[in-house]
Short mmCIF file of C-alpha atoms in Angstrom, two decimals:
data_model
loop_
_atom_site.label_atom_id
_atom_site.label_comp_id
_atom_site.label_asym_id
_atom_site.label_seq_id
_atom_site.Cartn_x
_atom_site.Cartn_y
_atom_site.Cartn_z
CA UNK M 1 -106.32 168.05 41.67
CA UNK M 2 -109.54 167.58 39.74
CA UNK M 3 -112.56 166.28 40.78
CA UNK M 4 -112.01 162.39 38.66
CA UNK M 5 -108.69 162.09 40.42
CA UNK M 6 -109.56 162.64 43.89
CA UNK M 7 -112.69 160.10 43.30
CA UNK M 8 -110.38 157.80 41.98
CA UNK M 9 -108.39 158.26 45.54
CA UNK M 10 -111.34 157.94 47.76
CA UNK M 11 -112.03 154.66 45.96
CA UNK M 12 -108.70 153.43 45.98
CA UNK M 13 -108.29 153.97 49.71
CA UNK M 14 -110.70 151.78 50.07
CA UNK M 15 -108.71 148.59 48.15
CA UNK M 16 -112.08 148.01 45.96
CA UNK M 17 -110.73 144.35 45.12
CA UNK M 18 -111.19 143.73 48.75
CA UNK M 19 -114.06 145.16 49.04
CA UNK M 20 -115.62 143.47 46.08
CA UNK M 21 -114.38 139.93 48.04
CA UNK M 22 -116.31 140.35 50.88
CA UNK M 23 -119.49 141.55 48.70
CA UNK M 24 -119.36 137.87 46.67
CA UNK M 25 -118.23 136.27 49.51
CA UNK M 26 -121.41 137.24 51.36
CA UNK M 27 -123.43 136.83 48.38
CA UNK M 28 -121.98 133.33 48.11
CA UNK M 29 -122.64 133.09 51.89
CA UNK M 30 -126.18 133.61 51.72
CA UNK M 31 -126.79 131.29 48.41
CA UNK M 32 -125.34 128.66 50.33
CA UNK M 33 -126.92 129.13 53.30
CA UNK M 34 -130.76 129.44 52.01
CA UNK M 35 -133.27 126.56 53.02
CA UNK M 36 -135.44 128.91 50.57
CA UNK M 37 -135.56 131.93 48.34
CA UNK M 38 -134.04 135.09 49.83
CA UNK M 39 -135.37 138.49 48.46
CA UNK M 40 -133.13 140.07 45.61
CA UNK M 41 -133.30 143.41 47.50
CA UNK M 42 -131.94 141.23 51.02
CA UNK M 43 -129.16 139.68 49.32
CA UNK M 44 -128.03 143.22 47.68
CA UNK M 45 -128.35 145.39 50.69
CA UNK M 46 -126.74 143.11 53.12
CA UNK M 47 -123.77 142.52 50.76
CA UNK M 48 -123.15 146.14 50.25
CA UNK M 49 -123.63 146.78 53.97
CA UNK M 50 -120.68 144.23 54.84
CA UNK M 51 -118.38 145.20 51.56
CA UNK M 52 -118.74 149.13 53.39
CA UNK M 53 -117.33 147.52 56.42
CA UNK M 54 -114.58 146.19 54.89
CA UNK M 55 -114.24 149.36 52.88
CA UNK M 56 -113.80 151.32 56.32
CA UNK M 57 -111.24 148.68 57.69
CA UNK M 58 -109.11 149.35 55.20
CA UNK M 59 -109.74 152.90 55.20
CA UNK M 60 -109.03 153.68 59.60
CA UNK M 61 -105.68 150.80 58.62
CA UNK M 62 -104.19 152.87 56.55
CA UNK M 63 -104.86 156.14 58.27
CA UNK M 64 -103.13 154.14 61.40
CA UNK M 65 -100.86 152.70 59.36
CA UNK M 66 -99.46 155.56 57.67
CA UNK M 67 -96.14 156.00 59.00
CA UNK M 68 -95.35 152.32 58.35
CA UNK M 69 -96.63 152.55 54.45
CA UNK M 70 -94.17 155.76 53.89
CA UNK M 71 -91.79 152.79 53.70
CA UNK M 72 -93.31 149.40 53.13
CA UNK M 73 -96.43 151.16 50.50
CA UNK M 74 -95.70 154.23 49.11
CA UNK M 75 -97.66 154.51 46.55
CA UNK M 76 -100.60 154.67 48.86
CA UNK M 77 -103.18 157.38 48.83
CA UNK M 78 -102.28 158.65 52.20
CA UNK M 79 -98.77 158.33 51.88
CA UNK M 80 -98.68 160.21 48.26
CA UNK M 81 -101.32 163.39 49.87
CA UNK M 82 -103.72 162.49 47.30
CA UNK M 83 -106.41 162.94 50.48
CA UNK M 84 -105.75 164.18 53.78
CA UNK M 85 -106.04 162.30 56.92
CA UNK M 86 -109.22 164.57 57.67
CA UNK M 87 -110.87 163.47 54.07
CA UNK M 88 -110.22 159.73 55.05
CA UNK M 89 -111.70 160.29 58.74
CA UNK M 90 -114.99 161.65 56.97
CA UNK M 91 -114.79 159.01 54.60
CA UNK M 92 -114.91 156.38 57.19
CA UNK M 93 -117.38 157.68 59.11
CA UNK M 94 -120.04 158.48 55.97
CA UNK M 95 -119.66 155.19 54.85
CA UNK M 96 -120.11 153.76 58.22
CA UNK M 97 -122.84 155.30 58.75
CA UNK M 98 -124.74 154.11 55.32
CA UNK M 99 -123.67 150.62 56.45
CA UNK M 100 -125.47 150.99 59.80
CA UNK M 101 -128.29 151.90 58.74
CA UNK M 102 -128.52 149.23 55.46
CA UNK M 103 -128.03 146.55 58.42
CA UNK M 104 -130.60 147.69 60.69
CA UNK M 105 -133.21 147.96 58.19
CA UNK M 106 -132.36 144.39 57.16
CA UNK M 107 -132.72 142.93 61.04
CA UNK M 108 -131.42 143.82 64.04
CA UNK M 109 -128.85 140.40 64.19
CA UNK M 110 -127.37 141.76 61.29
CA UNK M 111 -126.88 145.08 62.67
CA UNK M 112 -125.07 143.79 65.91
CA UNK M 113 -122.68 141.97 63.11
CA UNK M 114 -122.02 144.89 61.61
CA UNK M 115 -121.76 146.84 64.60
CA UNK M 116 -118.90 144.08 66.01
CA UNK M 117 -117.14 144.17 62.99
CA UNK M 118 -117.14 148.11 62.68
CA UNK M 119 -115.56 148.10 66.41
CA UNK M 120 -112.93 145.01 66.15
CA UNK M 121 -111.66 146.50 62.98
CA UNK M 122 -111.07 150.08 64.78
CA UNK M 123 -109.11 148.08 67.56
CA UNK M 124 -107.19 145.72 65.42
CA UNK M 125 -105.93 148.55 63.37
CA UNK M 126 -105.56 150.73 66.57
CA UNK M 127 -103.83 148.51 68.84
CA UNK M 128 -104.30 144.31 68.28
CA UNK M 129 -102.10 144.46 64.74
CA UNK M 130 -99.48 145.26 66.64
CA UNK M 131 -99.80 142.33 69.02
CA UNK M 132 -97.78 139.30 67.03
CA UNK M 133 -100.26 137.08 65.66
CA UNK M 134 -103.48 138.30 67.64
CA UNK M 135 -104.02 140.42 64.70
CA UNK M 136 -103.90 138.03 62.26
CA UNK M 137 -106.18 136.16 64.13
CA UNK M 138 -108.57 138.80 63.87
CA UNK M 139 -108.38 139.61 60.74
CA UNK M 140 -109.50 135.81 59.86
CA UNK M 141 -112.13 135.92 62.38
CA UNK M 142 -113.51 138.91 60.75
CA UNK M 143 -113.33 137.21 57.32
CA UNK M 144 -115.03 134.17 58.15
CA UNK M 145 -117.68 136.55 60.05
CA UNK M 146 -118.54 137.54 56.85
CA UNK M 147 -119.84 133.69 56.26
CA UNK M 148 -121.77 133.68 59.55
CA UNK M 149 -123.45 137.25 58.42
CA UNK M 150 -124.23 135.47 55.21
CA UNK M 151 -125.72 132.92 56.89
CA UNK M 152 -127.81 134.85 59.19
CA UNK M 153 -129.25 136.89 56.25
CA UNK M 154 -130.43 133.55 54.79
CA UNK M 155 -131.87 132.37 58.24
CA UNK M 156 -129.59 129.23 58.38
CA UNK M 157 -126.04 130.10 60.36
CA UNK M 158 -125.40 126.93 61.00
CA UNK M 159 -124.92 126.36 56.61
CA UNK M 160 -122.30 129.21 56.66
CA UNK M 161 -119.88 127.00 59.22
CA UNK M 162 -117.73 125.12 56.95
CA UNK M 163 -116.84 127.91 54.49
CA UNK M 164 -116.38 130.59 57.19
CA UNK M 165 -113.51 127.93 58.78
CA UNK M 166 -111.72 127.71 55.15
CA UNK M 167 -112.16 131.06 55.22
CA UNK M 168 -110.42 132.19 58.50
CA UNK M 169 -107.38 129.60 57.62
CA UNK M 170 -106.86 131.14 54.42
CA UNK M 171 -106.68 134.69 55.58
CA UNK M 172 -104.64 133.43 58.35
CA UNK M 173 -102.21 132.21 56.23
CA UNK M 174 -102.16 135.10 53.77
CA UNK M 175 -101.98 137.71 57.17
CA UNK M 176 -98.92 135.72 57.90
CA UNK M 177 -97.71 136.39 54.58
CA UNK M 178 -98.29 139.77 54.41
CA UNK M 179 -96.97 140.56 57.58
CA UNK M 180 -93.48 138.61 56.08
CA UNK M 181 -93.86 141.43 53.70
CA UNK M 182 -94.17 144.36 55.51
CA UNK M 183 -91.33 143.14 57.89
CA UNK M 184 -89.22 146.29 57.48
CA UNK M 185 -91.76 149.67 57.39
CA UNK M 186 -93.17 147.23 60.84
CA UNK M 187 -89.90 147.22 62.73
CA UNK M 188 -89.30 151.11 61.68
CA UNK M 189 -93.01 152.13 63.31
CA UNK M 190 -92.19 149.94 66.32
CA UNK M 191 -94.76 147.03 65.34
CA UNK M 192 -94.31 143.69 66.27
CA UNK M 193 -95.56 141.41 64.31
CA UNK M 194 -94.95 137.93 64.37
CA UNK M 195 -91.82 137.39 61.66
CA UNK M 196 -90.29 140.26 63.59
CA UNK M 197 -90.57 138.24 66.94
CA UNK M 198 -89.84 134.65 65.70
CA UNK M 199 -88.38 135.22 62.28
CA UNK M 200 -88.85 134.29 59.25
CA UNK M 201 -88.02 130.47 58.97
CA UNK M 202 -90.60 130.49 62.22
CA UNK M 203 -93.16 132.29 59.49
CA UNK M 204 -92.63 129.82 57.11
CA UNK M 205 -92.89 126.98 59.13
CA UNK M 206 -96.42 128.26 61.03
CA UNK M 207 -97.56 128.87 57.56
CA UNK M 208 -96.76 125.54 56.40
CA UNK M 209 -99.10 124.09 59.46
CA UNK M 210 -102.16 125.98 58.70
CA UNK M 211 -101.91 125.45 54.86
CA UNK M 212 -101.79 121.87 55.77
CA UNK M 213 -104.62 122.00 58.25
CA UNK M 214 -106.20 123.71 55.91
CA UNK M 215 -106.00 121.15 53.00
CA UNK M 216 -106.81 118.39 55.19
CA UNK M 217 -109.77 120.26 56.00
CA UNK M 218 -111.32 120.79 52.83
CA UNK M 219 -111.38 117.66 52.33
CA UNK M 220 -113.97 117.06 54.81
CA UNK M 221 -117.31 118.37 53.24
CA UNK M 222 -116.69 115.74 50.85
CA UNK M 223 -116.70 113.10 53.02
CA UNK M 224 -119.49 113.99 54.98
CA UNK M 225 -121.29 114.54 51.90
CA UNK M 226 -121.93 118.01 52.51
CA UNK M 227 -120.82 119.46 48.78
CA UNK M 228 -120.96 117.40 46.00
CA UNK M 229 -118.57 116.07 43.32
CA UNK M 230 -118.19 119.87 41.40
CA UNK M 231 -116.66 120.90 44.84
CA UNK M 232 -114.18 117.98 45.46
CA UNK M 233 -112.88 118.68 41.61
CA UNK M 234 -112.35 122.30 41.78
CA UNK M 235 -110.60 122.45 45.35
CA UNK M 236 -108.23 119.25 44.09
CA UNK M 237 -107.57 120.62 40.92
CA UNK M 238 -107.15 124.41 41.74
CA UNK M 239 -107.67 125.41 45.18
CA UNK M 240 -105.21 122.40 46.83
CA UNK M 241 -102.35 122.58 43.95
CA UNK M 242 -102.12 126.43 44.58
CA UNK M 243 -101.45 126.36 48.24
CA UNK M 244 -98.92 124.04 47.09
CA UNK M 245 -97.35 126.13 44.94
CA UNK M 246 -97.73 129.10 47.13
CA UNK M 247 -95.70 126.89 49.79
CA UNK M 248 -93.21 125.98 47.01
CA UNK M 249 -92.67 130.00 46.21
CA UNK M 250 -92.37 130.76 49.91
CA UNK M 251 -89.77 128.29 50.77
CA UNK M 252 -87.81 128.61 48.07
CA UNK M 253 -87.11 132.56 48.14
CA UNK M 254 -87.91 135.04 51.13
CA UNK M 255 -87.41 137.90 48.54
CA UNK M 256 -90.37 140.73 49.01
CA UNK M 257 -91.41 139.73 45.14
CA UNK M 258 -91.99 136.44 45.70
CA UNK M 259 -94.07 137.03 48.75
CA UNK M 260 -95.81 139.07 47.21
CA UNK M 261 -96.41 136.76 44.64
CA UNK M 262 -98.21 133.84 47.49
CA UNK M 263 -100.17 136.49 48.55
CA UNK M 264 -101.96 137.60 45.78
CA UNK M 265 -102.12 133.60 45.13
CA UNK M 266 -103.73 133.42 48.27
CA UNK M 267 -106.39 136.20 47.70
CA UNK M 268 -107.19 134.16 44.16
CA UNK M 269 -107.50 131.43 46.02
CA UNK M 270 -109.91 132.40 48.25
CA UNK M 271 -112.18 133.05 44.98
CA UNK M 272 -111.67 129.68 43.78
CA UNK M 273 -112.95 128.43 46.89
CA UNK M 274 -115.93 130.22 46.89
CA UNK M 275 -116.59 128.55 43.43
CA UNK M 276 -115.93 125.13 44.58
CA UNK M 277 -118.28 125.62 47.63
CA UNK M 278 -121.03 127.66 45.63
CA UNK M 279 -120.92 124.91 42.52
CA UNK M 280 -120.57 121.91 45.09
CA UNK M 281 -123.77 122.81 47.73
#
């Protein structure tokens, strides 16, 4: 194996979409947030620090998760022996370890963040994925973290509320979703998610709460005249009308295409939000 091609597998381990997310998400996070000017260099270092975080999450899931992707993801870097368990292990902890020390140069808040989300990340992909919908849970807690670290960097938290709720509701949903589509490699390794406890018509119909809570919700930063007119457009002409249609694809087919169809709709639709709240503040 040459030297490009095993790069190319210690990046893809890492799901660089993801981790791209959570580096505009906390850029976004911070723009938002700001009463005044935050320092170039601040806004860079503390994005990277959280996008290594996420990085590493997805790194220690799929070395935990490996038994369950030989059936559900095999095309995955573990799965295929592009790098060895050992290689991923190192990975994770170099890159870790850069993260740390970005986020305690920044401020020592930051570093406790990073620090939390380092350690809930080991335990949800060690033990709490495997509890039906605790997982889930927090893996949208983690996501709309990334709004509160945003927030912090700016010195205004409080800013980084609203969009770290749509956040966690989203993510929510799409955790439910991808959970729907991992049913089978999750009953083979023993997990129990929660479509494999309640089913999937149970799925659906939990789904169809949240992405209903979650439309009413957006909403309201428009009435309370928190965002402005930009952000009521974009979330009623792109963000609302694709949960619908995410809704529409999972209730009218259960097939494992069509889920996974709603959620890559989801993860766009996350980054339409984040344009609708960055445009709108």
């Amino acid at each position: 194996m040459n030297l490009t091609f095993k790069i190319f597998s210690y990046i893809k381990i890492t799901r660089p979409i993801n981790v791209a997310i959570t580096f505009f998400v906390v850029v976004v996070a911070i723009l938002i947030s700001q009463t005044e000017s935050t320092d170039f260099y601040v806004i860079l270092f503390a994005s990277i620090a959280a996008a290594l975080v996420t990085a590493t999450g997805n790194i220690v899931n799929d070395i935990f998760d490996i038994d369950t992707d030989r059936i559900s993801h095999q095309d995955r870097v573990l799965v295929s022996g592009k790098i060895s368990k050992t290689e991923a292990w190192t990975e994770y902890i170099l890159l870790n370890s850069i993260s740390f020390v970005i986020s305690a140069s920044l401020s020592v808040k930051l570093m406790v963040i990073i620090l939390t989300a380092i350690f809930v990340l080991y335990i949800y992909s060690s033990t709490l994925k495997r509890l039906p919908l605790i997982g889930n849970l927090t893996i949208a807690f983690l996501t709309g973290l990334a709004f509160i670290y945003g927030g912090f960097t700016a010195g205004n938290p409080m800013s980084a509320i609203v969009p770290a709720v749509f956040a966690f509701l989203i993510n929510l949903i799409r955790e439910i979703v991808k959970d729907m589509q991992d049913i089978e490699g999750d009953k083979t390794s023993g997990v129990i998610t929660f479509p494999i406890k309640f089913g999937f018509q149970k799925s659906k119909i939990l789904i169809l709460i949240i992405t209903f809570s979650l439309i009413l919700y957006t909403i309201y930063p428009f009435i309370i005249e928190l965002y402005k007119i930009e952000y009521f457009m974009i979330v009623m002409l792109f963000v609302n009308p694709l949960l619908i249609l995410c809704l529409k694809l999972l209730f009218d087919d259960k097939k494992e295409n069509s889920i996974s169809v709603v959620s890559i709709a989801l993860k766009l639709n996350m980054v339409f939000g984040l344009i609708a709240i960055y445009l709108g503040r």
